[in-house]
Amino acid sequence: MNVSEQEFKYMTEGITSDLIQLLIDRNQYTLPCAVDAVYSSNTYKALLRPLSNLYSQSSGYVYSLLEKELFKQR
């Protein structure tokens, strides 16, 4: 998928917002903890790399990756 820088930013911001909300809704994270968990994750770092193509995936799919990363450590 070939998207402009602006489209890429819009898509990654939308997924990031969804990831934070999903952590709050499904795992009872507080807003600050959810924000910290997302922004410090390897999943988020991958989302920011256009070649990963995660920006073109559903928020649910990216969330499943984030969940695996966060909860394998517990």
Short mmCIF file of N, CA, C and O in Angstrom, two decimals:
data_model
loop_
_atom_site.label_atom_id
_atom_site.label_comp_id
_atom_site.label_asym_id
_atom_site.label_seq_id
_atom_site.Cartn_x
_atom_site.Cartn_y
_atom_site.Cartn_z
N MET A 1 0.85 -1.17 0.00
CA MET A 1 0.00 0.00 0.00
C MET A 1 0.89 1.23 0.00
O MET A 1 1.82 1.33 0.79
N ASN A 2 0.59 2.14 -0.87
CA ASN A 2 1.37 3.37 -0.97
C ASN A 2 0.52 4.53 -0.47
O ASN A 2 -0.48 4.87 -1.08
N VAL A 3 0.91 5.10 0.65
CA VAL A 3 0.15 6.20 1.24
C VAL A 3 1.07 7.39 1.47
O VAL A 3 2.29 7.24 1.60
N SER A 4 0.47 8.56 1.55
CA SER A 4 1.25 9.77 1.82
C SER A 4 1.66 9.78 3.29
O SER A 4 1.13 9.03 4.13
N GLU A 5 2.59 10.64 3.61
CA GLU A 5 3.05 10.78 5.00
C GLU A 5 1.89 11.19 5.90
O GLU A 5 1.75 10.70 7.02
N GLN A 6 1.04 12.07 5.40
CA GLN A 6 -0.12 12.53 6.17
C GLN A 6 -1.10 11.38 6.42
O GLN A 6 -1.60 11.22 7.53
N GLU A 7 -1.35 10.56 5.41
CA GLU A 7 -2.24 9.41 5.57
C GLU A 7 -1.65 8.40 6.56
O GLU A 7 -2.37 7.85 7.40
N PHE A 8 -0.35 8.17 6.45
CA PHE A 8 0.33 7.25 7.37
C PHE A 8 0.17 7.73 8.81
O PHE A 8 -0.16 6.96 9.70
N LYS A 9 0.41 9.01 9.03
CA LYS A 9 0.29 9.58 10.36
C LYS A 9 -1.14 9.43 10.89
O LYS A 9 -1.35 9.03 12.04
N TYR A 10 -2.11 9.72 10.04
CA TYR A 10 -3.52 9.61 10.43
C TYR A 10 -3.86 8.17 10.82
O TYR A 10 -4.51 7.92 11.83
N MET A 11 -3.41 7.22 10.03
CA MET A 11 -3.71 5.81 10.28
C MET A 11 -3.04 5.31 11.56
O MET A 11 -3.65 4.61 12.36
N THR A 12 -1.78 5.68 11.76
CA THR A 12 -1.07 5.22 12.96
C THR A 12 -1.65 5.86 14.22
O THR A 12 -1.76 5.21 15.25
N GLU A 13 -2.06 7.12 14.13
CA GLU A 13 -2.67 7.79 15.29
C GLU A 13 -4.00 7.15 15.64
O GLU A 13 -4.34 6.99 16.82
N GLY A 14 -4.77 6.77 14.63
CA GLY A 14 -6.05 6.11 14.87
C GLY A 14 -5.87 4.77 15.55
O GLY A 14 -6.58 4.44 16.51
N ILE A 15 -4.94 3.99 15.07
CA ILE A 15 -4.68 2.67 15.68
C ILE A 15 -4.15 2.85 17.10
O ILE A 15 -4.57 2.14 18.01
N THR A 16 -3.27 3.81 17.30
CA THR A 16 -2.72 4.06 18.63
C THR A 16 -3.83 4.41 19.62
O THR A 16 -3.89 3.87 20.73
N SER A 17 -4.73 5.27 19.21
CA SER A 17 -5.87 5.64 20.04
C SER A 17 -6.72 4.41 20.37
O SER A 17 -7.14 4.22 21.52
N ASP A 18 -6.96 3.59 19.37
CA ASP A 18 -7.74 2.36 19.58
C ASP A 18 -7.04 1.42 20.55
O ASP A 18 -7.70 0.81 21.40
N LEU A 19 -5.73 1.27 20.43
CA LEU A 19 -4.98 0.39 21.32
C LEU A 19 -5.11 0.84 22.76
O LEU A 19 -5.31 0.02 23.67
N ILE A 20 -5.00 2.13 22.99
CA ILE A 20 -5.13 2.67 24.34
C ILE A 20 -6.53 2.38 24.88
O ILE A 20 -6.68 1.91 26.01
N GLN A 21 -7.54 2.64 24.07
CA GLN A 21 -8.92 2.40 24.50
C GLN A 21 -9.18 0.93 24.78
O GLN A 21 -9.87 0.57 25.74
N LEU A 22 -8.63 0.06 23.96
CA LEU A 22 -8.81 -1.38 24.16
C LEU A 22 -8.16 -1.84 25.47
O LEU A 22 -8.73 -2.69 26.18
N LEU A 23 -7.00 -1.32 25.79
CA LEU A 23 -6.37 -1.68 27.07
C LEU A 23 -7.23 -1.22 28.25
O LEU A 23 -7.35 -1.94 29.25
N ILE A 24 -7.84 -0.08 28.12
CA ILE A 24 -8.71 0.43 29.18
C ILE A 24 -9.97 -0.44 29.29
O ILE A 24 -10.35 -0.86 30.38
N ASP A 25 -10.59 -0.71 28.15
CA ASP A 25 -11.86 -1.45 28.15
C ASP A 25 -11.70 -2.92 28.51
O ASP A 25 -12.51 -3.47 29.25
N ARG A 26 -10.69 -3.56 27.98
CA ARG A 26 -10.56 -5.02 28.14
C ARG A 26 -9.70 -5.44 29.32
O ARG A 26 -9.83 -6.56 29.80
N ASN A 27 -8.81 -4.57 29.75
CA ASN A 27 -7.86 -4.96 30.79
C ASN A 27 -7.86 -4.02 31.99
O ASN A 27 -6.94 -4.08 32.81
N GLN A 28 -8.82 -3.11 32.06
CA GLN A 28 -8.99 -2.19 33.18
C GLN A 28 -7.73 -1.36 33.48
O GLN A 28 -7.43 -1.05 34.62
N TYR A 29 -7.00 -1.02 32.42
CA TYR A 29 -5.87 -0.11 32.59
C TYR A 29 -6.42 1.29 32.86
O TYR A 29 -7.48 1.66 32.36
N THR A 30 -5.69 2.08 33.63
CA THR A 30 -6.00 3.49 33.73
C THR A 30 -5.48 4.16 32.46
O THR A 30 -4.61 3.60 31.77
N LEU A 31 -5.96 5.35 32.17
CA LEU A 31 -5.50 6.06 30.97
C LEU A 31 -3.99 6.26 30.97
O LEU A 31 -3.32 5.91 29.99
N PRO A 32 -3.39 6.77 32.05
CA PRO A 32 -1.93 6.95 32.03
C PRO A 32 -1.16 5.64 31.83
O PRO A 32 -0.18 5.60 31.10
N CYS A 33 -1.64 4.56 32.45
CA CYS A 33 -0.96 3.27 32.31
C CYS A 33 -1.10 2.73 30.89
O CYS A 33 -0.16 2.16 30.34
N ALA A 34 -2.28 2.91 30.29
CA ALA A 34 -2.51 2.45 28.93
C ALA A 34 -1.64 3.22 27.94
O ALA A 34 -1.03 2.62 27.04
N VAL A 35 -1.56 4.52 28.12
CA VAL A 35 -0.72 5.34 27.24
C VAL A 35 0.73 4.91 27.35
O VAL A 35 1.42 4.71 26.35
N ASP A 36 1.20 4.74 28.58
CA ASP A 36 2.58 4.32 28.81
C ASP A 36 2.85 2.94 28.20
O ASP A 36 3.88 2.73 27.56
N ALA A 37 1.92 2.01 28.38
CA ALA A 37 2.10 0.66 27.86
C ALA A 37 2.20 0.66 26.34
O ALA A 37 3.05 -0.02 25.76
N VAL A 38 1.35 1.43 25.69
CA VAL A 38 1.36 1.47 24.22
C VAL A 38 2.64 2.14 23.72
O VAL A 38 3.36 1.58 22.89
N TYR A 39 2.93 3.34 24.21
CA TYR A 39 4.05 4.09 23.68
C TYR A 39 5.42 3.47 23.99
O TYR A 39 6.39 3.74 23.28
N SER A 40 5.48 2.63 25.01
CA SER A 40 6.76 1.99 25.33
C SER A 40 6.88 0.58 24.73
O SER A 40 7.90 -0.08 24.95
N SER A 41 5.90 0.16 23.97
CA SER A 41 5.89 -1.21 23.45
C SER A 41 6.66 -1.34 22.13
O SER A 41 6.79 -0.39 21.36
N ASN A 42 7.12 -2.54 21.88
CA ASN A 42 7.75 -2.86 20.60
C ASN A 42 6.70 -2.87 19.48
O ASN A 42 7.02 -2.57 18.33
N THR A 43 5.48 -3.19 19.83
CA THR A 43 4.39 -3.16 18.84
C THR A 43 4.22 -1.75 18.30
O THR A 43 4.07 -1.56 17.09
N TYR A 44 4.23 -0.76 19.19
CA TYR A 44 4.10 0.63 18.75
C TYR A 44 5.29 1.04 17.88
O TYR A 44 5.11 1.70 16.85
N LYS A 45 6.48 0.62 18.27
CA LYS A 45 7.66 0.94 17.46
C LYS A 45 7.53 0.34 16.06
O LYS A 45 7.89 0.97 15.07
N ALA A 46 7.00 -0.88 15.99
CA ALA A 46 6.79 -1.51 14.68
C ALA A 46 5.71 -0.78 13.89
O ALA A 46 5.82 -0.61 12.68
N LEU A 47 4.66 -0.33 14.58
CA LEU A 47 3.58 0.41 13.92
C LEU A 47 4.13 1.67 13.24
O LEU A 47 3.66 2.05 12.16
N LEU A 48 5.11 2.29 13.83
CA LEU A 48 5.68 3.52 13.28
C LEU A 48 6.63 3.28 12.10
O LEU A 48 7.05 4.24 11.46
N ARG A 49 6.96 2.03 11.83
CA ARG A 49 7.81 1.70 10.68
C ARG A 49 6.90 1.37 9.50
O ARG A 49 6.23 0.33 9.52
N PRO A 50 6.89 2.20 8.49
CA PRO A 50 6.00 1.95 7.34
C PRO A 50 6.20 0.57 6.72
O PRO A 50 5.23 -0.06 6.28
N LEU A 51 7.41 0.06 6.69
CA LEU A 51 7.66 -1.23 6.05
C LEU A 51 7.03 -2.40 6.81
O LEU A 51 6.88 -3.49 6.25
N SER A 52 6.64 -2.18 8.05
CA SER A 52 5.98 -3.25 8.81
C SER A 52 4.56 -3.49 8.30
O SER A 52 3.99 -4.55 8.54
N ASN A 53 4.00 -2.50 7.64
CA ASN A 53 2.62 -2.54 7.13
C ASN A 53 1.57 -2.69 8.23
O ASN A 53 0.41 -2.96 7.93
N LEU A 54 1.95 -2.52 9.48
CA LEU A 54 0.94 -2.61 10.55
C LEU A 54 -0.09 -1.50 10.45
O LEU A 54 -1.23 -1.69 10.85
N TYR A 55 0.29 -0.37 9.91
CA TYR A 55 -0.65 0.75 9.78
C TYR A 55 -1.84 0.39 8.89
O TYR A 55 -2.90 0.99 8.98
N SER A 56 -1.68 -0.62 8.04
CA SER A 56 -2.75 -1.01 7.13
C SER A 56 -3.60 -2.16 7.67
O SER A 56 -4.52 -2.61 7.03
N GLN A 57 -3.27 -2.61 8.87
CA GLN A 57 -4.01 -3.70 9.51
C GLN A 57 -5.10 -3.13 10.42
O GLN A 57 -5.08 -1.96 10.77
N SER A 58 -6.00 -3.99 10.82
CA SER A 58 -7.06 -3.55 11.73
C SER A 58 -6.49 -3.30 13.12
O SER A 58 -5.47 -3.87 13.51
N SER A 59 -7.18 -2.45 13.85
CA SER A 59 -6.77 -2.18 15.24
C SER A 59 -6.81 -3.46 16.06
O SER A 59 -5.97 -3.67 16.92
N GLY A 60 -7.78 -4.31 15.79
CA GLY A 60 -7.89 -5.58 16.51
C GLY A 60 -6.68 -6.47 16.30
O GLY A 60 -6.20 -7.11 17.23
N TYR A 61 -6.20 -6.51 15.08
CA TYR A 61 -5.01 -7.32 14.78
C TYR A 61 -3.79 -6.76 15.51
O TYR A 61 -3.04 -7.50 16.14
N VAL A 62 -3.60 -5.45 15.43
CA VAL A 62 -2.45 -4.84 16.09
C VAL A 62 -2.57 -5.01 17.61
O VAL A 62 -1.58 -5.28 18.29
N TYR A 63 -3.80 -4.93 18.12
CA TYR A 63 -4.02 -5.15 19.55
C TYR A 63 -3.63 -6.57 19.96
O TYR A 63 -3.06 -6.77 21.03
N SER A 64 -3.92 -7.54 19.11
CA SER A 64 -3.55 -8.92 19.44
C SER A 64 -2.03 -9.06 19.57
O SER A 64 -1.54 -9.79 20.43
N LEU A 65 -1.29 -8.33 18.75
CA LEU A 65 0.17 -8.33 18.87
C LEU A 65 0.61 -7.66 20.17
O LEU A 65 1.51 -8.14 20.86
N LEU A 66 -0.03 -6.55 20.48
CA LEU A 66 0.30 -5.82 21.71
C LEU A 66 -0.01 -6.68 22.93
O LEU A 66 0.80 -6.75 23.86
N GLU A 67 -1.15 -7.35 22.92
CA GLU A 67 -1.52 -8.22 24.03
C GLU A 67 -0.48 -9.32 24.25
O GLU A 67 -0.08 -9.59 25.38
N LYS A 68 -0.07 -9.94 23.16
CA LYS A 68 0.95 -10.99 23.27
C LYS A 68 2.23 -10.44 23.89
O LYS A 68 2.85 -11.07 24.74
N GLU A 69 2.60 -9.24 23.46
CA GLU A 69 3.82 -8.63 24.00
C GLU A 69 3.68 -8.29 25.47
O GLU A 69 4.55 -8.61 26.27
N LEU A 70 2.57 -7.68 25.85
CA LEU A 70 2.40 -7.21 27.22
C LEU A 70 2.17 -8.34 28.21
O LEU A 70 2.70 -8.31 29.32
N PHE A 71 1.39 -9.31 27.81
CA PHE A 71 0.97 -10.32 28.78
C PHE A 71 1.83 -11.56 28.81
O PHE A 71 1.68 -12.39 29.67
N LYS A 72 2.77 -11.67 27.88
CA LYS A 72 3.72 -12.78 27.96
C LYS A 72 4.73 -12.50 29.07
O LYS A 72 5.37 -13.40 29.57
N GLN A 73 4.87 -11.24 29.44
CA GLN A 73 5.83 -10.83 30.45
C GLN A 73 5.32 -11.06 31.86
O GLN A 73 6.05 -10.98 32.81
N ARG A 74 4.02 -11.32 32.01
CA ARG A 74 3.44 -11.48 33.34
C ARG A 74 3.55 -12.89 33.81
O ARG A 74 3.57 -13.83 33.15
#
